[in-house]
Amino acid sequence: MKRKKFLTAIVWTTAMAAHAQNPIIQTCFTPDPAPFVHGDTVYLFTDHDEDDAQYFKMKDWLLFSTTDMVNWTFRGVPLSTETFKWAKQGDNAWASQAVERDGKWYWYVAAEDTTVHLHGVGVAVADRPEGPYRDAIGKPLVPGGWGYIDPSVFVDDDGQAYLFWGNNGLWYAKLGRDMVSLASDIIQVNIEDTTAFGPKVMKHDYALNKKVPKGGFEEAPWVYKKNGIYYMEYAAGGVPEHWAYSTAENIAGPWTYRGRIMDEAIGSFTIHGGSIEFKGRHFMFYHDGRLPNGGGFRRSTCVEEFTRGADGSIPHIDFTKGNIYVPVRNLNPFARVEAETMADSYGLKTDRQAGRDHWLTRIYNGSWQRLRAVDFGTGAAKVTARVRGKAGGTIEMIVDGKTIAVLDVDKNAGWHMVSAPVEGVKGVHDLMILYRGGDEELFDFDWWKMIPYL
Ligand code: FUB
């Protein structure tokens, strides 16, 4: 037991040192993050770079959620190119953004319009954030055109909704009250205006193999309003891109360039994201290539907390390894915790399906996950978990280097509950869950819950 505890402590310390919180999702690649605040929850809609992508290899869109900004729950793959019959199948599922309005969820995506073989914007609708979604109109909302990617949806105070989009060009249109029709002509914004989108810089263009002036706005508009001012954050400066913003007093402009927010992303030539305000705090989302095996076509969502100036301005934000901001709230382990909830992890995958039921899979000896700020209160008597045995193994729960519970999962057992006593933990701690067993895949893991003393 002494040797086991020693090993546990080593694994814990190494894990803490080697893996920080950014990127925030480690089970798959999650480019083009589009967060949406809905009451006490932040929903994170992302694209999906395939694990073996050598170029853009994207076929579906993912959903995650959090209530504390540190522990993220996988909510499935609610949308794929299959939802849009007019779109190229199994490819070119590019950046998206979703909003809730009057109880319906509208998810705007860039997908390839097969009639012109260029990206256009589609819209899917659902009654819940996790779907099921259906193509709202059975055709592109914005038919394919050069640069017609990266939709950003924004609903103004007066109820008028707008859709912005664009790469190497910037366009917008009013949305109808139904959110699934255009209610105006498509208007092009002049991105050559350096007052609006910042100075040009000389950058090497790989296609032309020479330096050319690269402008302010590149792609990925992220439009919102705060204290009566319209904000547009966007990828800027050609590739590699940095993140910048402009403001306007009118949605139709003129826009005024306000500066660079983030430098070029680490390990990725694109940087796509957007900021939110949640519980009075400000968080900037973006993607980079930092995850192991990550890169320009295998990108992952990251988050930085920042403070706005009194005038609403956005400061320059440095990239961190994450794990530096205080969770918005503690996690309650006495209510069902989905196994696919974690702050960081190693060697784990989630299922890849739509719907409400999801689980952790591809669990091997040495895989682990960490949850932050778990509030054990006055202590737990036992822990119970829903699992499905494959080769079988153990789920070890560790707090501050000490094992507090070990759950055994039998070989080849269908979905069933297991439980184990919990030893000596009270108050708020990070929780590490370490998986042990033989060389084969151990089991699938659905959810767990602590049981209080009676
Ligand atoms: O993910 C595909 C494309 O890369 C997005 O649409 C752009 O914003 C860039 O991130």
Short mmCIF file of C-alpha atoms and ligand atoms in Angstrom, two decimals:
data_model
loop_
_atom_site.label_atom_id
_atom_site.label_comp_id
_atom_site.label_asym_id
_atom_site.label_seq_id
_atom_site.Cartn_x
_atom_site.Cartn_y
_atom_site.Cartn_z
CA MET A 1 0.00 0.00 0.00
CA LYS A 2 2.90 2.34 0.84
CA ARG A 3 4.46 1.78 -2.61
CA LYS A 4 1.09 2.30 -4.27
CA LYS A 5 0.56 5.62 -2.46
CA PHE A 6 4.08 6.72 -3.43
CA LEU A 7 3.38 5.91 -7.08
CA THR A 8 0.06 7.70 -6.88
CA ALA A 9 1.78 10.83 -5.57
CA ILE A 10 4.33 10.71 -8.41
CA VAL A 11 1.64 10.32 -11.06
CA TRP A 12 -0.32 13.20 -9.54
CA THR A 13 2.66 15.55 -9.35
CA THR A 14 3.83 14.72 -12.87
CA ALA A 15 0.35 15.14 -14.25
CA MET A 16 -0.05 18.53 -12.58
CA ALA A 17 3.30 19.72 -13.91
CA ALA A 18 2.88 18.42 -17.44
CA HIS A 19 -0.72 19.32 -18.13
CA ALA A 20 -2.29 22.64 -17.46
CA GLN A 21 -5.77 23.69 -18.38
CA ASN A 22 -5.17 25.32 -21.77
CA PRO A 23 -6.29 23.91 -24.15
CA ILE A 24 -9.44 23.33 -22.14
CA ILE A 25 -10.58 20.19 -24.02
CA GLN A 26 -8.07 17.35 -24.41
CA THR A 27 -10.27 14.49 -25.63
CA CYS A 28 -10.44 15.76 -29.23
CA PHE A 29 -9.55 18.82 -31.32
CA THR A 30 -11.94 21.75 -30.95
CA PRO A 31 -11.22 24.68 -33.32
CA ASP A 32 -13.27 27.83 -33.87
CA PRO A 33 -14.84 28.09 -30.40
CA ALA A 34 -18.18 29.91 -30.18
CA PRO A 35 -19.32 30.27 -26.55
CA PHE A 36 -22.87 31.24 -25.63
CA VAL A 37 -23.99 32.28 -22.15
CA HIS A 38 -27.40 30.91 -21.20
CA GLY A 39 -28.38 31.58 -17.57
CA ASP A 40 -25.95 29.76 -15.30
CA THR A 41 -24.39 27.78 -18.11
CA VAL A 42 -21.84 28.54 -20.81
CA TYR A 43 -22.40 26.42 -23.90
CA LEU A 44 -19.35 26.00 -26.08
CA PHE A 45 -20.03 25.21 -29.74
CA THR A 46 -16.93 24.19 -31.66
CA ASP A 47 -15.80 22.72 -34.93
CA HIS A 48 -13.89 19.48 -34.98
CA ASP A 49 -10.48 18.80 -36.53
CA GLU A 50 -9.99 15.07 -37.04
CA ASP A 51 -7.14 13.52 -35.02
CA ASP A 52 -5.25 12.58 -38.21
CA ALA A 53 -5.93 15.83 -40.13
CA GLN A 54 -3.05 17.01 -42.36
CA TYR A 55 -5.21 19.72 -43.93
CA PHE A 56 -8.70 20.99 -42.94
CA LYS A 57 -10.48 17.70 -42.24
CA MET A 58 -13.75 18.61 -40.59
CA LYS A 59 -17.07 16.80 -40.78
CA ASP A 60 -19.07 17.65 -37.69
CA TRP A 61 -19.64 20.20 -34.94
CA LEU A 62 -19.36 19.63 -31.17
CA LEU A 63 -20.96 20.93 -28.00
CA PHE A 64 -19.55 21.30 -24.47
CA SER A 65 -20.88 23.11 -21.41
CA THR A 66 -19.75 24.40 -18.04
CA THR A 67 -21.20 26.19 -15.04
CA ASP A 68 -17.85 27.00 -13.42
CA MET A 69 -15.57 27.85 -16.41
CA VAL A 70 -13.03 25.18 -15.43
CA ASN A 71 -14.81 21.81 -15.60
CA TRP A 72 -16.22 21.17 -19.09
CA THR A 73 -18.80 18.52 -19.99
CA PHE A 74 -18.89 16.96 -23.45
CA ARG A 75 -22.47 17.25 -24.79
CA GLY A 76 -22.01 15.28 -27.97
CA VAL A 77 -21.82 15.77 -31.72
CA PRO A 78 -25.22 17.36 -32.37
CA LEU A 79 -24.55 18.48 -35.92
CA SER A 80 -22.70 17.15 -38.94
CA THR A 81 -22.65 17.76 -42.67
CA GLU A 82 -25.35 15.07 -42.88
CA THR A 83 -27.79 17.61 -41.42
CA PHE A 84 -27.40 19.73 -44.55
CA LYS A 85 -28.29 17.83 -47.72
CA TRP A 86 -27.03 20.71 -49.89
CA ALA A 87 -23.59 20.57 -48.30
CA LYS A 88 -20.55 18.56 -49.27
CA GLN A 89 -20.70 15.46 -47.08
CA GLY A 90 -17.97 14.52 -44.63
CA ASP A 91 -15.82 17.59 -45.23
CA ASN A 92 -15.59 21.38 -44.97
CA ALA A 93 -17.68 21.70 -41.77
CA TRP A 94 -16.16 25.06 -40.87
CA ALA A 95 -16.71 27.74 -38.25
CA SER A 96 -20.09 28.25 -36.65
CA GLN A 97 -21.97 30.16 -33.96
CA ALA A 98 -25.23 29.38 -32.14
CA VAL A 99 -27.75 31.46 -30.21
CA GLU A 100 -30.89 30.76 -28.24
CA ARG A 101 -33.92 32.90 -29.02
CA ASP A 102 -37.44 32.40 -27.65
CA GLY A 103 -36.62 28.86 -26.58
CA LYS A 104 -35.18 27.76 -29.92
CA TRP A 105 -31.49 27.18 -30.68
CA TYR A 106 -30.19 28.45 -34.01
CA TRP A 107 -26.81 27.15 -35.11
CA TYR A 108 -25.23 28.97 -38.07
CA VAL A 109 -22.48 27.04 -39.83
CA ALA A 110 -20.16 27.43 -42.78
CA ALA A 111 -20.46 24.41 -45.08
CA GLU A 112 -19.67 23.80 -48.73
CA ASP A 113 -22.58 24.63 -51.04
CA THR A 114 -22.28 21.86 -53.63
CA THR A 115 -24.03 23.91 -56.32
CA VAL A 116 -21.03 26.26 -56.53
CA HIS A 117 -18.40 24.31 -54.56
CA LEU A 118 -17.83 27.28 -52.28
CA HIS A 119 -18.71 27.77 -48.64
CA GLY A 120 -22.06 29.26 -47.76
CA VAL A 121 -23.91 29.64 -44.47
CA GLY A 122 -26.48 27.13 -43.28
CA VAL A 123 -28.74 27.28 -40.25
CA ALA A 124 -29.97 24.40 -38.11
CA VAL A 125 -32.65 24.69 -35.44
CA ALA A 126 -33.43 22.71 -32.29
CA ASP A 127 -35.45 22.92 -29.09
CA ARG A 128 -32.42 22.25 -26.90
CA PRO A 129 -28.73 23.14 -27.25
CA GLU A 130 -27.78 19.49 -27.71
CA GLY A 131 -30.43 18.98 -30.40
CA PRO A 132 -31.77 17.12 -32.24
CA TYR A 133 -31.11 19.74 -34.93
CA ARG A 134 -32.68 19.91 -38.36
CA ASP A 135 -31.78 22.03 -41.35
CA ALA A 136 -34.15 24.98 -40.80
CA ILE A 137 -34.74 25.77 -44.47
CA GLY A 138 -33.31 22.88 -46.47
CA LYS A 139 -30.96 25.14 -48.40
CA PRO A 140 -28.14 27.57 -47.60
CA LEU A 141 -29.27 30.72 -45.79
CA VAL A 142 -26.40 32.48 -47.57
CA PRO A 143 -25.61 30.62 -50.81
CA GLY A 144 -21.96 29.83 -51.46
CA GLY A 145 -19.63 32.65 -52.44
CA TRP A 146 -15.94 33.54 -52.22
CA GLY A 147 -15.05 34.15 -48.59
CA TYR A 148 -18.50 33.22 -47.29
CA ILE A 149 -17.34 31.53 -44.08
CA ASP A 150 -17.32 32.23 -40.34
CA PRO A 151 -20.89 33.34 -39.56
CA SER A 152 -21.43 35.46 -36.44
CA VAL A 153 -24.99 36.08 -35.25
CA PHE A 154 -26.00 39.00 -33.07
CA VAL A 155 -29.41 40.08 -31.73
CA ASP A 156 -29.63 43.82 -31.03
CA ASP A 157 -31.56 45.39 -28.11
CA ASP A 158 -34.44 46.26 -30.41
CA GLY A 159 -34.80 42.61 -31.42
CA GLN A 160 -33.26 42.99 -34.85
CA ALA A 161 -30.84 40.13 -35.51
CA TYR A 162 -27.83 40.37 -37.82
CA LEU A 163 -25.58 37.85 -39.47
CA PHE A 164 -21.97 38.82 -40.21
CA TRP A 165 -19.49 36.60 -42.02
CA GLY A 166 -16.37 36.65 -44.13
CA ASN A 167 -12.79 35.78 -44.96
CA ASN A 168 -10.75 38.40 -46.83
CA GLY A 169 -14.00 40.28 -47.07
CA LEU A 170 -16.70 41.15 -44.57
CA TRP A 171 -20.42 41.01 -45.22
CA TYR A 172 -23.59 41.29 -43.16
CA ALA A 173 -27.35 41.15 -43.54
CA LYS A 174 -30.38 41.58 -41.31
CA LEU A 175 -32.01 38.34 -40.24
CA GLY A 176 -35.77 37.93 -40.35
CA ARG A 177 -37.64 37.63 -37.06
CA ASP A 178 -37.74 33.88 -37.71
CA MET A 179 -33.91 33.84 -37.54
CA VAL A 180 -33.79 31.61 -40.60
CA SER A 181 -34.27 34.13 -43.43
CA LEU A 182 -32.39 37.20 -44.63
CA ALA A 183 -34.36 40.42 -44.24
CA SER A 184 -32.07 42.75 -46.18
CA ASP A 185 -29.63 42.80 -49.04
CA ILE A 186 -26.16 41.53 -48.30
CA ILE A 187 -23.97 44.52 -47.47
CA GLN A 188 -20.19 44.48 -47.88
CA VAL A 189 -18.04 46.32 -45.34
CA ASN A 190 -14.87 48.00 -46.64
CA ILE A 191 -12.04 46.13 -44.93
CA GLU A 192 -9.42 48.19 -46.78
CA ASP A 193 -10.27 51.12 -44.48
CA THR A 194 -7.34 51.20 -42.06
CA THR A 195 -9.21 53.52 -39.66
CA ALA A 196 -11.79 50.77 -39.31
CA PHE A 197 -9.62 47.66 -39.25
CA GLY A 198 -6.11 48.74 -38.51
CA PRO A 199 -2.86 49.25 -40.32
CA LYS A 200 -1.51 46.95 -43.00
CA VAL A 201 1.64 45.02 -42.26
CA MET A 202 4.08 43.46 -44.74
CA LYS A 203 3.85 39.70 -44.46
CA HIS A 204 5.14 36.81 -46.51
CA ASP A 205 2.43 35.33 -48.74
CA TYR A 206 3.22 31.65 -49.31
CA ALA A 207 1.07 31.39 -52.44
CA LEU A 208 2.77 34.41 -54.06
CA ASN A 209 6.13 33.68 -52.37
CA LYS A 210 6.74 37.36 -51.59
CA LYS A 211 5.91 39.94 -48.95
CA VAL A 212 2.61 41.69 -49.48
CA PRO A 213 0.64 44.15 -47.33
CA LYS A 214 -1.75 42.16 -45.15
CA GLY A 215 -4.68 44.00 -43.82
CA GLY A 216 -6.49 44.35 -40.58
CA PHE A 217 -9.57 42.17 -40.97
CA GLU A 218 -8.82 38.63 -42.14
CA GLU A 219 -11.78 36.47 -41.01
CA ALA A 220 -13.84 35.21 -38.05
CA PRO A 221 -15.97 38.25 -37.05
CA TRP A 222 -17.41 38.03 -33.52
CA VAL A 223 -20.06 40.71 -33.10
CA TYR A 224 -21.80 41.85 -29.89
CA LYS A 225 -22.94 44.97 -28.05
CA LYS A 226 -21.91 46.24 -24.64
CA ASN A 227 -23.08 49.44 -22.98
CA GLY A 228 -24.47 50.77 -26.24
CA ILE A 229 -21.25 50.17 -28.21
CA TYR A 230 -20.96 47.57 -30.97
CA TYR A 231 -17.86 45.41 -30.82
CA MET A 232 -16.34 43.29 -33.53
CA GLU A 233 -13.49 40.99 -32.62
CA TYR A 234 -11.79 39.26 -35.55
CA ALA A 235 -8.75 37.42 -36.86
CA ALA A 236 -6.39 39.98 -38.39
CA GLY A 237 -3.17 40.53 -40.27
CA GLY A 238 -3.18 37.71 -42.81
CA VAL A 239 -1.71 34.40 -41.71
CA PRO A 240 -0.45 33.76 -39.16
CA GLU A 241 -3.39 35.63 -37.71
CA HIS A 242 -3.61 37.66 -34.54
CA TRP A 243 -6.82 38.70 -32.74
CA ALA A 244 -7.96 42.32 -32.91
CA TYR A 245 -11.08 44.41 -32.45
CA SER A 246 -12.98 47.43 -33.69
CA THR A 247 -15.97 49.29 -32.29
CA ALA A 248 -18.85 51.30 -33.74
CA GLU A 249 -21.75 53.39 -32.53
CA ASN A 250 -23.95 51.95 -35.25
CA ILE A 251 -24.14 48.36 -36.44
CA ALA A 252 -23.74 49.68 -39.99
CA GLY A 253 -20.49 51.41 -38.99
CA PRO A 254 -18.29 53.30 -39.34
CA TRP A 255 -16.01 50.93 -37.40
CA THR A 256 -12.97 52.23 -35.55
CA TYR A 257 -9.93 50.05 -35.04
CA ARG A 258 -9.18 49.58 -31.32
CA GLY A 259 -6.12 47.38 -31.35
CA ARG A 260 -4.58 43.99 -31.07
CA ILE A 261 -6.00 41.68 -28.39
CA MET A 262 -3.89 38.56 -28.77
CA ASP A 263 -0.74 37.75 -30.73
CA GLU A 264 -0.44 34.92 -33.25
CA ALA A 265 -1.66 31.68 -31.72
CA ILE A 266 0.88 29.15 -30.52
CA GLY A 267 1.29 26.41 -33.12
CA SER A 268 -1.60 27.51 -35.34
CA PHE A 269 -1.73 29.95 -38.26
CA THR A 270 -5.39 30.71 -37.49
CA ILE A 271 -6.89 32.14 -34.30
CA HIS A 272 -10.64 32.13 -34.08
CA GLY A 273 -12.77 32.80 -31.05
CA GLY A 274 -14.66 35.47 -29.19
CA SER A 275 -15.25 36.88 -25.74
CA ILE A 276 -18.13 36.47 -23.32
CA GLU A 277 -19.19 38.01 -20.04
CA PHE A 278 -20.23 35.38 -17.49
CA LYS A 279 -21.16 36.12 -13.88
CA GLY A 280 -19.59 39.58 -14.17
CA ARG A 281 -16.26 38.21 -15.41
CA HIS A 282 -14.80 38.39 -18.91
CA PHE A 283 -13.36 35.42 -20.77
CA MET A 284 -11.65 35.32 -24.16
CA PHE A 285 -11.90 32.12 -26.19
CA TYR A 286 -9.51 31.26 -29.04
CA HIS A 287 -7.84 28.22 -30.51
CA ASP A 288 -4.23 27.17 -30.85
CA GLY A 289 -2.09 24.14 -31.68
CA ARG A 290 -0.73 23.45 -28.21
CA LEU A 291 -2.39 20.12 -27.48
CA PRO A 292 -0.02 17.13 -27.93
CA ASN A 293 -0.24 16.18 -31.65
CA GLY A 294 -1.84 19.58 -32.23
CA GLY A 295 -1.01 22.00 -35.04
CA GLY A 296 -2.47 24.27 -37.70
CA PHE A 297 -5.03 21.67 -38.73
CA ARG A 298 -5.46 20.09 -35.28
CA ARG A 299 -6.52 23.03 -33.16
CA SER A 300 -7.96 23.29 -29.66
CA THR A 301 -10.05 25.75 -27.68
CA CYS A 302 -8.29 27.83 -25.02
CA VAL A 303 -9.65 30.44 -22.60
CA GLU A 304 -8.12 33.46 -20.85
CA GLU A 305 -9.82 35.62 -18.25
CA PHE A 306 -9.33 39.35 -18.75
CA THR A 307 -10.42 42.68 -17.30
CA ARG A 308 -12.06 45.32 -19.46
CA GLY A 309 -11.12 48.96 -19.08
CA ALA A 310 -13.69 51.26 -17.48
CA ASP A 311 -14.54 52.40 -21.02
CA GLY A 312 -15.16 48.80 -22.14
CA SER A 313 -11.80 48.49 -23.87
CA ILE A 314 -10.13 45.12 -24.22
CA PRO A 315 -6.50 44.90 -23.08
CA HIS A 316 -3.74 42.93 -24.76
CA ILE A 317 -4.19 39.39 -23.46
CA ASP A 318 -1.24 37.04 -22.96
CA PHE A 319 -1.50 33.33 -23.60
CA THR A 320 -1.29 31.26 -20.44
CA LYS A 321 -1.18 27.57 -19.76
CA GLY A 322 -4.54 28.12 -18.14
CA ASN A 323 -5.46 27.04 -14.64
CA ILE A 324 -4.80 30.54 -13.41
CA TYR A 325 -8.26 31.86 -12.84
CA VAL A 326 -10.53 31.08 -9.95
CA PRO A 327 -13.48 28.82 -10.82
CA VAL A 328 -16.79 30.64 -11.02
CA ARG A 329 -18.25 28.10 -8.57
CA ASN A 330 -17.42 24.77 -6.97
CA LEU A 331 -18.52 21.45 -8.41
CA ASN A 332 -21.08 19.44 -6.44
CA PRO A 333 -20.06 15.74 -6.39
CA PHE A 334 -23.27 14.75 -4.57
CA ALA A 335 -25.28 15.34 -7.75
CA ARG A 336 -24.69 13.14 -10.80
CA VAL A 337 -21.40 14.12 -12.45
CA GLU A 338 -21.01 13.03 -16.05
CA ALA A 339 -17.77 11.08 -16.48
CA GLU A 340 -17.11 13.28 -19.51
CA THR A 341 -16.77 16.30 -17.19
CA MET A 342 -13.21 17.40 -16.57
CA ALA A 343 -10.78 20.30 -16.34
CA ASP A 344 -7.98 18.35 -17.95
CA SER A 345 -7.13 14.82 -18.85
CA TYR A 346 -4.72 12.44 -20.49
CA GLY A 347 -5.40 9.46 -22.73
CA LEU A 348 -9.20 9.67 -22.83
CA LYS A 349 -11.86 9.92 -25.53
CA THR A 350 -15.58 10.57 -25.51
CA ASP A 351 -18.20 8.84 -27.65
CA ARG A 352 -18.97 10.44 -30.99
CA GLN A 353 -22.71 10.68 -31.29
CA ALA A 354 -25.62 13.10 -31.06
CA GLY A 355 -28.24 12.93 -28.32
CA ARG A 356 -28.19 13.38 -24.56
CA ASP A 357 -26.29 10.27 -23.39
CA HIS A 358 -22.53 10.38 -23.56
CA TRP A 359 -19.66 8.60 -21.89
CA LEU A 360 -15.90 8.35 -21.55
CA THR A 361 -14.28 5.68 -23.65
CA ARG A 362 -10.83 4.49 -24.82
CA ILE A 363 -9.81 4.29 -21.15
CA TYR A 364 -6.43 2.59 -20.72
CA ASN A 365 -4.06 1.91 -17.83
CA GLY A 366 -2.61 5.30 -16.85
CA SER A 367 -5.35 7.44 -18.40
CA TRP A 368 -6.52 10.14 -16.01
CA GLN A 369 -8.68 13.20 -15.66
CA ARG A 370 -8.79 16.06 -13.18
CA LEU A 371 -11.76 18.01 -11.92
CA ARG A 372 -11.17 21.33 -10.21
CA ALA A 373 -12.80 22.77 -7.09
CA VAL A 374 -14.88 19.78 -6.06
CA ASP A 375 -16.79 20.52 -2.85
CA PHE A 376 -16.90 17.40 -0.69
CA GLY A 377 -18.59 19.36 2.12
CA THR A 378 -18.49 17.45 5.42
CA GLY A 379 -17.42 14.28 3.62
CA ALA A 380 -18.79 11.41 1.59
CA ALA A 381 -19.59 7.87 2.73
CA LYS A 382 -19.25 6.23 -0.65
CA VAL A 383 -19.06 6.82 -4.37
CA THR A 384 -21.15 5.12 -7.00
CA ALA A 385 -20.53 4.98 -10.75
CA ARG A 386 -22.12 3.66 -13.94
CA VAL A 387 -19.66 1.70 -16.04
CA ARG A 388 -19.42 -0.88 -18.82
CA GLY A 389 -16.63 -3.43 -18.48
CA LYS A 390 -14.28 -4.28 -21.32
CA ALA A 391 -10.98 -5.78 -20.09
CA GLY A 392 -11.88 -4.42 -16.63
CA GLY A 393 -9.79 -2.38 -14.20
CA THR A 394 -10.09 0.22 -11.46
CA ILE A 395 -11.20 3.84 -11.08
CA GLU A 396 -9.03 5.45 -8.41
CA MET A 397 -10.11 8.78 -6.94
CA ILE A 398 -7.25 10.84 -5.54
CA VAL A 399 -7.25 14.08 -3.56
CA ASP A 400 -4.03 15.90 -2.65
CA GLY A 401 -2.01 12.78 -3.54
CA LYS A 402 -4.12 10.51 -1.30
CA THR A 403 -6.39 7.78 -2.62
CA ILE A 404 -9.91 8.36 -1.31
CA ALA A 405 -11.76 5.60 -3.20
CA VAL A 406 -11.12 2.72 -5.58
CA LEU A 407 -13.93 1.33 -7.73
CA ASP A 408 -13.53 -2.08 -9.38
CA VAL A 409 -14.94 -2.67 -12.85
CA ASP A 410 -15.34 -6.29 -13.95
CA LYS A 411 -14.33 -7.64 -17.32
CA ASN A 412 -17.00 -7.77 -20.06
CA ALA A 413 -19.85 -6.54 -17.83
CA GLY A 414 -22.65 -4.56 -19.54
CA TRP A 415 -23.69 -1.15 -18.22
CA HIS A 416 -24.04 -1.48 -14.42
CA MET A 417 -23.45 0.41 -11.18
CA VAL A 418 -20.39 -0.09 -8.97
CA SER A 419 -19.65 1.55 -5.63
CA ALA A 420 -16.88 1.88 -3.07
CA PRO A 421 -16.34 3.54 0.33
CA VAL A 422 -14.78 7.03 0.39
CA GLU A 423 -12.05 7.80 2.95
CA GLY A 424 -11.07 11.04 4.61
CA VAL A 425 -12.00 13.96 2.36
CA LYS A 426 -13.82 17.15 3.34
CA GLY A 427 -14.08 20.61 1.86
CA VAL A 428 -13.05 21.86 -1.57
CA HIS A 429 -10.28 20.05 -3.47
CA ASP A 430 -9.20 19.19 -6.97
CA LEU A 431 -10.03 15.58 -7.72
CA MET A 432 -7.89 13.33 -9.86
CA ILE A 433 -9.39 10.18 -11.33
CA LEU A 434 -6.76 7.65 -12.35
CA TYR A 435 -7.50 4.50 -14.33
CA ARG A 436 -5.54 1.31 -13.85
CA GLY A 437 -5.60 -2.16 -15.38
CA GLY A 438 -3.87 -4.29 -17.96
CA ASP A 439 -2.78 -3.41 -21.48
CA GLU A 440 -6.19 -3.56 -23.13
CA GLU A 441 -9.01 -1.03 -23.14
CA LEU A 442 -10.47 -1.19 -19.62
CA PHE A 443 -14.10 0.01 -19.64
CA ASP A 444 -16.49 2.80 -20.57
CA PHE A 445 -17.58 5.27 -17.88
CA ASP A 446 -20.95 7.07 -17.91
CA TRP A 447 -21.34 9.01 -14.64
CA TRP A 448 -20.50 9.03 -10.95
CA LYS A 449 -21.83 10.51 -7.72
CA MET A 450 -20.77 10.77 -4.07
CA ILE A 451 -23.21 9.54 -1.41
CA PRO A 452 -23.25 11.57 1.82
CA TYR A 453 -23.21 10.06 5.33
CA LEU A 454 -26.75 9.35 6.54
O1 FUB B 1 -11.71 26.01 -39.21
C1 FUB B 1 -11.78 26.34 -40.57
C2 FUB B 1 -11.43 27.79 -40.76
O2 FUB B 1 -10.17 28.08 -40.20
C3 FUB B 1 -12.37 28.75 -40.07
O3 FUB B 1 -13.59 28.89 -40.70
C4 FUB B 1 -11.51 29.96 -40.01
O4 FUB B 1 -11.96 30.96 -39.16
C5 FUB B 1 -10.21 29.35 -39.58
O5 FUB B 1 -10.17 29.18 -38.21
#
